[in-house]
């Protein structure tokens, strides 16, 4: 697995576009998120269809074509320095293949932020554009709007990435040890759903795999992990970081499952790393070379996430 191209960090006055590739966005939270961004001395602009709702499927923020058009327009706008997703939910996979990836590649690198359903886009940006992306709080998310820790970690990553070269979690080692590799991952169910799709990553081999999910029964998490194992997608993975499992099973039940499915990989695994669907989530860059110390529960980047 190769390291990806790092976009430039943000500076005061940078223009950031907020898009909704997945679910519908509550207006009050969107406005609160835009206010936070303005407080960082950024110039945020909401894409035209951010507050749309699909006429037939209310879980989508507008039509697939409109959601794709918003993302592509923002990415290809030379005046936009970063694209932040407003929220997750569901829908990113429906619009990925409507994007003009050649045009987006020609537009050059810029910062991209999101998590949850946005996992599908993290994978696409890695395989189709070769870019580092940020798995972090979204502009209309509760964590972004209300949690100071989540805000500050994302802000430091965007403006002063050299200050967050080491991400400490307070987690614990499920399997002890150290490992090096290129970071990748996101929401477990989305990674399983990506298998077999056009331009999907063939393997997590050589990677430090970050996994988390929300609202899933234990047997479903078991099924996703088993699917990745059976497909050979986890062959050669260097290490695993486990984030939050909000509204899933008890920690004891999850620990048994994760040890059962991941322990046989023979690589370091750290749990409770504090990213994903949890309060105060850390921002994790994907596509950078790093070292995982499972015993110390730290991830140390070889270079800052952004240039």
Short mmCIF file of C-alpha atoms in Angstrom, two decimals:
data_model
loop_
_atom_site.label_atom_id
_atom_site.label_comp_id
_atom_site.label_asym_id
_atom_site.label_seq_id
_atom_site.Cartn_x
_atom_site.Cartn_y
_atom_site.Cartn_z
CA UNK A 1 0.00 0.00 0.00
CA UNK A 2 1.43 3.35 -1.02
CA UNK A 3 1.31 6.66 0.76
CA UNK A 4 -1.03 9.18 -0.87
CA UNK A 5 -0.62 12.82 -1.90
CA UNK A 6 -1.13 15.28 0.96
CA UNK A 7 -3.24 18.39 0.24
CA UNK A 8 -2.19 21.80 1.50
CA UNK A 9 -3.20 22.93 4.98
CA UNK A 10 -5.73 25.69 5.40
CA UNK A 11 -4.97 29.31 6.22
CA UNK A 12 -7.24 32.03 7.63
CA UNK A 13 -9.65 33.23 5.00
CA UNK A 14 -9.71 29.92 3.12
CA UNK A 15 -12.99 29.10 1.40
CA UNK A 16 -14.57 25.79 2.39
CA UNK A 17 -17.57 24.24 0.67
CA UNK A 18 -20.09 22.20 2.70
CA UNK A 19 -21.78 19.41 0.73
CA UNK A 20 -24.32 16.68 1.55
CA UNK A 21 -23.44 13.48 -0.35
CA UNK A 22 -25.64 11.30 1.85
CA UNK A 23 -28.54 12.08 4.19
CA UNK A 24 -30.67 15.21 4.67
CA UNK A 25 -29.23 17.98 6.81
CA UNK A 26 -31.07 19.75 9.67
CA UNK A 27 -31.02 23.48 8.93
CA UNK A 28 -30.35 24.52 12.53
CA UNK A 29 -27.27 22.29 12.81
CA UNK A 30 -26.02 23.37 9.39
CA UNK A 31 -26.18 27.03 10.39
CA UNK A 32 -24.46 26.26 13.70
CA UNK A 33 -21.69 24.43 11.85
CA UNK A 34 -21.20 27.29 9.41
CA UNK A 35 -20.91 29.63 12.41
CA UNK A 36 -18.17 27.44 13.88
CA UNK A 37 -16.26 27.59 10.60
CA UNK A 38 -16.63 31.37 10.46
CA UNK A 39 -15.28 31.47 14.02
CA UNK A 40 -12.16 29.75 12.67
CA UNK A 41 -11.76 32.67 10.23
CA UNK A 42 -12.79 30.49 7.30
CA UNK A 43 -15.18 31.46 4.51
CA UNK A 44 -17.77 28.65 4.41
CA UNK A 45 -20.30 28.28 1.62
CA UNK A 46 -23.14 25.75 1.57
CA UNK A 47 -23.58 23.92 -1.74
CA UNK A 48 -26.89 24.58 -3.54
CA UNK A 49 -28.53 21.24 -2.66
CA UNK A 50 -27.28 20.79 0.90
CA UNK A 51 -30.75 21.22 2.37
CA UNK A 52 -32.65 19.28 -0.28
CA UNK A 53 -34.62 16.16 0.54
CA UNK A 54 -35.31 13.46 -2.04
CA UNK A 55 -38.95 13.46 -3.13
CA UNK A 56 -39.39 9.69 -2.77
CA UNK A 57 -36.64 8.56 -0.41
CA UNK A 58 -36.55 10.85 2.58
CA UNK A 59 -33.27 9.42 3.82
CA UNK A 60 -31.43 11.10 0.93
CA UNK A 61 -30.39 14.75 0.71
CA UNK A 62 -31.81 15.38 -2.74
CA UNK A 63 -31.38 13.39 -5.92
CA UNK A 64 -28.24 11.39 -6.67
CA UNK A 65 -27.46 13.70 -9.60
CA UNK A 66 -27.79 16.87 -7.50
CA UNK A 67 -25.69 15.52 -4.64
CA UNK A 68 -22.99 14.47 -7.10
CA UNK A 69 -23.14 17.82 -8.88
CA UNK A 70 -22.64 19.69 -5.60
CA UNK A 71 -19.55 17.67 -4.70
CA UNK A 72 -18.02 17.86 -8.15
CA UNK A 73 -18.70 21.58 -8.52
CA UNK A 74 -17.17 22.33 -5.14
CA UNK A 75 -14.13 20.17 -5.85
CA UNK A 76 -13.52 21.65 -9.28
CA UNK A 77 -13.97 25.26 -8.13
CA UNK A 78 -10.44 26.75 -7.98
CA UNK A 79 -11.63 29.16 -5.31
CA UNK A 80 -12.49 26.35 -2.87
CA UNK A 81 -9.68 25.10 -0.62
CA UNK A 82 -11.54 22.34 1.24
CA UNK A 83 -14.73 20.30 0.97
CA UNK A 84 -16.45 19.33 4.20
CA UNK A 85 -19.34 16.90 4.34
CA UNK A 86 -22.37 18.08 6.29
CA UNK A 87 -23.38 14.66 7.63
CA UNK A 88 -23.44 10.94 6.87
CA UNK A 89 -26.49 8.71 6.93
CA UNK A 90 -26.81 6.89 3.62
CA UNK A 91 -26.44 7.71 -0.05
CA UNK A 92 -22.78 8.28 -0.93
CA UNK A 93 -22.52 4.98 -2.80
CA UNK A 94 -25.48 5.93 -4.99
CA UNK A 95 -23.73 9.01 -6.37
CA UNK A 96 -20.05 8.01 -6.54
CA UNK A 97 -20.21 6.74 -10.11
CA UNK A 98 -21.95 9.94 -11.28
CA UNK A 99 -18.84 11.97 -10.48
CA UNK A 100 -16.42 12.94 -13.26
CA UNK A 101 -13.26 11.62 -11.66
CA UNK A 102 -11.05 12.82 -14.51
CA UNK A 103 -12.26 16.38 -13.99
CA UNK A 104 -11.79 16.08 -10.24
CA UNK A 105 -8.27 14.74 -10.71
CA UNK A 106 -7.47 17.65 -13.02
CA UNK A 107 -8.71 20.10 -10.38
CA UNK A 108 -5.82 19.09 -8.12
CA UNK A 109 -5.65 18.18 -4.42
CA UNK A 110 -7.62 19.83 -1.66
CA UNK A 111 -8.82 18.91 1.82
CA UNK A 112 -11.76 16.51 2.17
CA UNK A 113 -13.42 15.78 5.55
CA UNK A 114 -16.15 13.38 6.68
CA UNK A 115 -16.89 9.99 8.23
CA UNK A 116 -19.62 7.35 8.58
CA UNK A 117 -21.32 6.90 5.18
CA UNK A 118 -18.55 9.11 3.77
CA UNK A 119 -16.27 6.05 4.11
CA UNK A 120 -17.27 5.17 0.54
CA UNK A 121 -15.90 8.52 -0.62
CA UNK A 122 -12.70 8.16 1.42
CA UNK A 123 -12.08 4.92 -0.46
CA UNK A 124 -12.90 6.51 -3.81
CA UNK A 125 -10.62 9.52 -3.17
CA UNK A 126 -7.82 7.10 -2.29
CA UNK A 127 -8.20 4.79 -5.29
CA UNK A 128 -9.31 7.28 -7.96
CA UNK A 129 -7.50 10.47 -6.92
CA UNK A 130 -4.66 9.15 -4.77
CA UNK A 131 -5.31 11.76 -2.07
CA UNK A 132 -5.00 11.87 1.70
CA UNK A 133 -8.40 12.55 3.29
CA UNK A 134 -9.49 13.32 6.85
CA UNK A 135 -11.82 11.00 8.78
CA UNK A 136 -13.28 13.59 11.11
CA UNK A 137 -16.32 15.50 12.39
CA UNK A 138 -18.79 16.80 9.83
CA UNK A 139 -20.00 20.38 9.56
CA UNK A 140 -23.60 19.73 10.64
CA UNK A 141 -22.79 16.91 13.06
CA UNK A 142 -23.58 17.12 16.76
CA UNK A 143 -19.93 16.49 17.67
CA UNK A 144 -18.71 19.26 15.38
CA UNK A 145 -21.27 21.76 16.63
CA UNK A 146 -21.15 21.00 20.37
CA UNK A 147 -17.93 19.20 21.33
CA UNK A 148 -14.89 21.39 21.92
CA UNK A 149 -12.42 18.50 21.84
CA UNK A 150 -13.62 17.29 18.44
CA UNK A 151 -13.59 20.85 17.11
CA UNK A 152 -10.08 21.59 18.32
CA UNK A 153 -8.53 18.37 17.04
CA UNK A 154 -9.99 18.96 13.58
CA UNK A 155 -9.00 22.61 13.66
CA UNK A 156 -5.41 21.75 14.60
CA UNK A 157 -5.27 19.16 11.82
CA UNK A 158 -6.50 21.69 9.28
CA UNK A 159 -4.37 24.68 10.29
CA UNK A 160 -1.35 23.29 12.16
CA UNK A 161 -1.08 19.59 11.32
CA UNK A 162 2.46 19.35 12.69
CA UNK A 163 0.97 19.80 16.20
CA UNK A 164 -1.04 16.56 15.94
CA UNK A 165 1.62 14.20 14.56
CA UNK A 166 0.91 11.84 17.49
CA UNK A 167 -2.70 10.94 18.17
CA UNK A 168 -3.14 9.53 21.69
CA UNK A 169 -6.38 7.76 22.48
CA UNK A 170 -6.37 6.44 26.03
CA UNK A 171 -7.43 3.09 24.57
CA UNK A 172 -6.13 -0.38 25.38
CA UNK A 173 -4.33 -3.11 23.47
CA UNK A 174 -6.51 -6.00 22.39
CA UNK A 175 -3.39 -7.50 20.79
CA UNK A 176 -0.13 -5.85 21.93
CA UNK A 177 2.72 -4.70 19.74
CA UNK A 178 3.85 -2.08 17.24
CA UNK A 179 3.12 -1.85 13.53
CA UNK A 180 3.80 0.47 10.61
CA UNK A 181 1.66 1.05 7.57
CA UNK A 182 -0.53 3.44 5.63
CA UNK A 183 -3.77 4.47 7.35
CA UNK A 184 -7.16 3.62 5.83
CA UNK A 185 -10.61 2.52 6.87
CA UNK A 186 -13.77 3.99 8.30
CA UNK A 187 -17.20 2.54 8.89
CA UNK A 188 -17.05 -1.27 8.89
CA UNK A 189 -20.37 -1.85 7.10
CA UNK A 190 -19.35 0.50 4.27
CA UNK A 191 -16.00 -1.21 3.80
CA UNK A 192 -17.79 -4.55 3.50
CA UNK A 193 -20.32 -3.04 1.09
CA UNK A 194 -17.53 -1.71 -1.13
CA UNK A 195 -16.20 -5.20 -1.93
CA UNK A 196 -16.60 -5.99 -5.61
CA UNK A 197 -17.55 -2.44 -6.64
CA UNK A 198 -15.76 -0.57 -9.46
CA UNK A 199 -12.34 0.72 -8.45
CA UNK A 200 -12.68 -0.70 -4.91
CA UNK A 201 -9.43 -1.26 -3.06
CA UNK A 202 -8.45 -4.91 -3.53
CA UNK A 203 -6.84 -5.33 -0.14
CA UNK A 204 -5.95 -3.61 3.10
CA UNK A 205 -2.53 -5.31 2.96
CA UNK A 206 0.23 -3.08 4.30
CA UNK A 207 -2.30 -0.79 5.97
CA UNK A 208 -3.14 0.36 9.46
CA UNK A 209 -6.86 -0.31 9.31
CA UNK A 210 -9.23 1.95 11.28
CA UNK A 211 -12.64 0.38 12.00
CA UNK A 212 -15.78 1.67 13.72
CA UNK A 213 -19.55 1.49 13.31
CA UNK A 214 -22.83 2.57 14.86
CA UNK A 215 -26.17 0.97 15.72
CA UNK A 216 -25.27 -2.55 14.58
CA UNK A 217 -26.22 -5.88 16.14
CA UNK A 218 -23.29 -8.12 17.05
CA UNK A 219 -24.16 -10.72 14.42
CA UNK A 220 -24.09 -8.05 11.73
CA UNK A 221 -20.65 -6.84 12.82
CA UNK A 222 -19.58 -10.48 12.79
CA UNK A 223 -20.92 -10.83 9.25
CA UNK A 224 -19.07 -7.73 7.98
CA UNK A 225 -15.78 -8.85 9.51
CA UNK A 226 -16.24 -12.41 8.27
CA UNK A 227 -16.99 -11.12 4.77
CA UNK A 228 -13.75 -9.09 4.75
CA UNK A 229 -11.83 -12.10 6.05
CA UNK A 230 -13.32 -14.53 3.54
CA UNK A 231 -12.67 -12.12 0.67
CA UNK A 232 -9.00 -11.94 1.64
CA UNK A 233 -9.33 -8.18 2.11
CA UNK A 234 -7.59 -8.30 5.48
CA UNK A 235 -4.67 -10.43 4.28
CA UNK A 236 -1.39 -8.70 5.07
CA UNK A 237 -2.88 -5.87 7.12
CA UNK A 238 -0.21 -4.38 9.40
CA UNK A 239 -2.36 -3.38 12.39
CA UNK A 240 -5.89 -2.47 13.41
CA UNK A 241 -7.28 0.55 15.27
CA UNK A 242 -10.79 0.15 16.67
CA UNK A 243 -12.84 3.29 17.20
CA UNK A 244 -16.31 3.70 18.64
CA UNK A 245 -19.18 1.20 18.47
CA UNK A 246 -21.96 3.55 19.52
CA UNK A 247 -25.34 1.88 20.09
CA UNK A 248 -23.87 -1.54 19.39
CA UNK A 249 -23.43 -4.34 21.95
CA UNK A 250 -21.84 -4.10 25.39
CA UNK A 251 -18.08 -3.53 25.49
CA UNK A 252 -17.55 -7.05 26.83
CA UNK A 253 -19.54 -8.66 24.00
CA UNK A 254 -17.81 -6.54 21.38
CA UNK A 255 -14.38 -7.37 22.79
CA UNK A 256 -15.13 -11.09 22.47
CA UNK A 257 -16.24 -10.68 18.86
CA UNK A 258 -13.36 -8.44 17.82
CA UNK A 259 -10.79 -10.71 19.47
CA UNK A 260 -12.37 -13.73 17.76
CA UNK A 261 -12.46 -12.20 14.27
CA UNK A 262 -9.26 -10.09 14.36
CA UNK A 263 -6.99 -11.85 16.84
CA UNK A 264 -5.95 -14.53 14.33
CA UNK A 265 -4.49 -11.87 12.02
CA UNK A 266 -1.43 -11.86 14.27
CA UNK A 267 -1.03 -8.08 14.21
CA UNK A 268 -1.34 -5.36 16.87
CA UNK A 269 -4.93 -4.31 17.59
CA UNK A 270 -5.91 -1.37 19.81
CA UNK A 271 -9.47 -0.71 20.99
CA UNK A 272 -11.29 2.43 22.19
CA UNK A 273 -9.14 4.66 20.00
CA UNK A 274 -11.70 7.47 20.08
CA UNK A 275 -12.67 8.09 16.45
CA UNK A 276 -16.00 7.72 14.68
CA UNK A 277 -19.47 7.97 16.20
CA UNK A 278 -18.43 9.09 19.67
CA UNK A 279 -18.26 12.34 21.60
CA UNK A 280 -14.98 14.18 21.16
CA UNK A 281 -13.87 12.06 18.20
CA UNK A 282 -10.32 12.51 16.95
CA UNK A 283 -9.59 13.34 13.33
CA UNK A 284 -7.63 10.53 11.65
CA UNK A 285 -5.89 11.17 8.32
CA UNK A 286 -6.20 8.35 5.78
CA UNK A 287 -3.40 7.69 3.31
CA UNK A 288 -0.40 8.60 5.47
CA UNK A 289 2.38 6.37 6.75
CA UNK A 290 2.28 5.98 10.51
CA UNK A 291 3.31 3.80 13.43
CA UNK A 292 0.77 2.20 15.75
CA UNK A 293 1.84 1.44 19.32
CA UNK A 294 -1.01 -0.69 20.62
CA UNK A 295 0.38 -0.83 24.17
CA UNK A 296 0.62 2.98 24.43
CA UNK A 297 -2.55 3.41 22.31
CA UNK A 298 -0.89 5.98 20.06
CA UNK A 299 -0.71 6.59 16.33
CA UNK A 300 2.33 8.58 15.20
CA UNK A 301 2.37 9.99 11.68
CA UNK A 302 5.65 10.07 9.75
CA UNK A 303 4.67 13.47 8.36
CA UNK A 304 1.88 15.95 9.11
CA UNK A 305 -1.46 15.01 7.53
CA UNK A 306 -1.42 18.15 5.35
CA UNK A 307 1.46 20.00 3.74
#
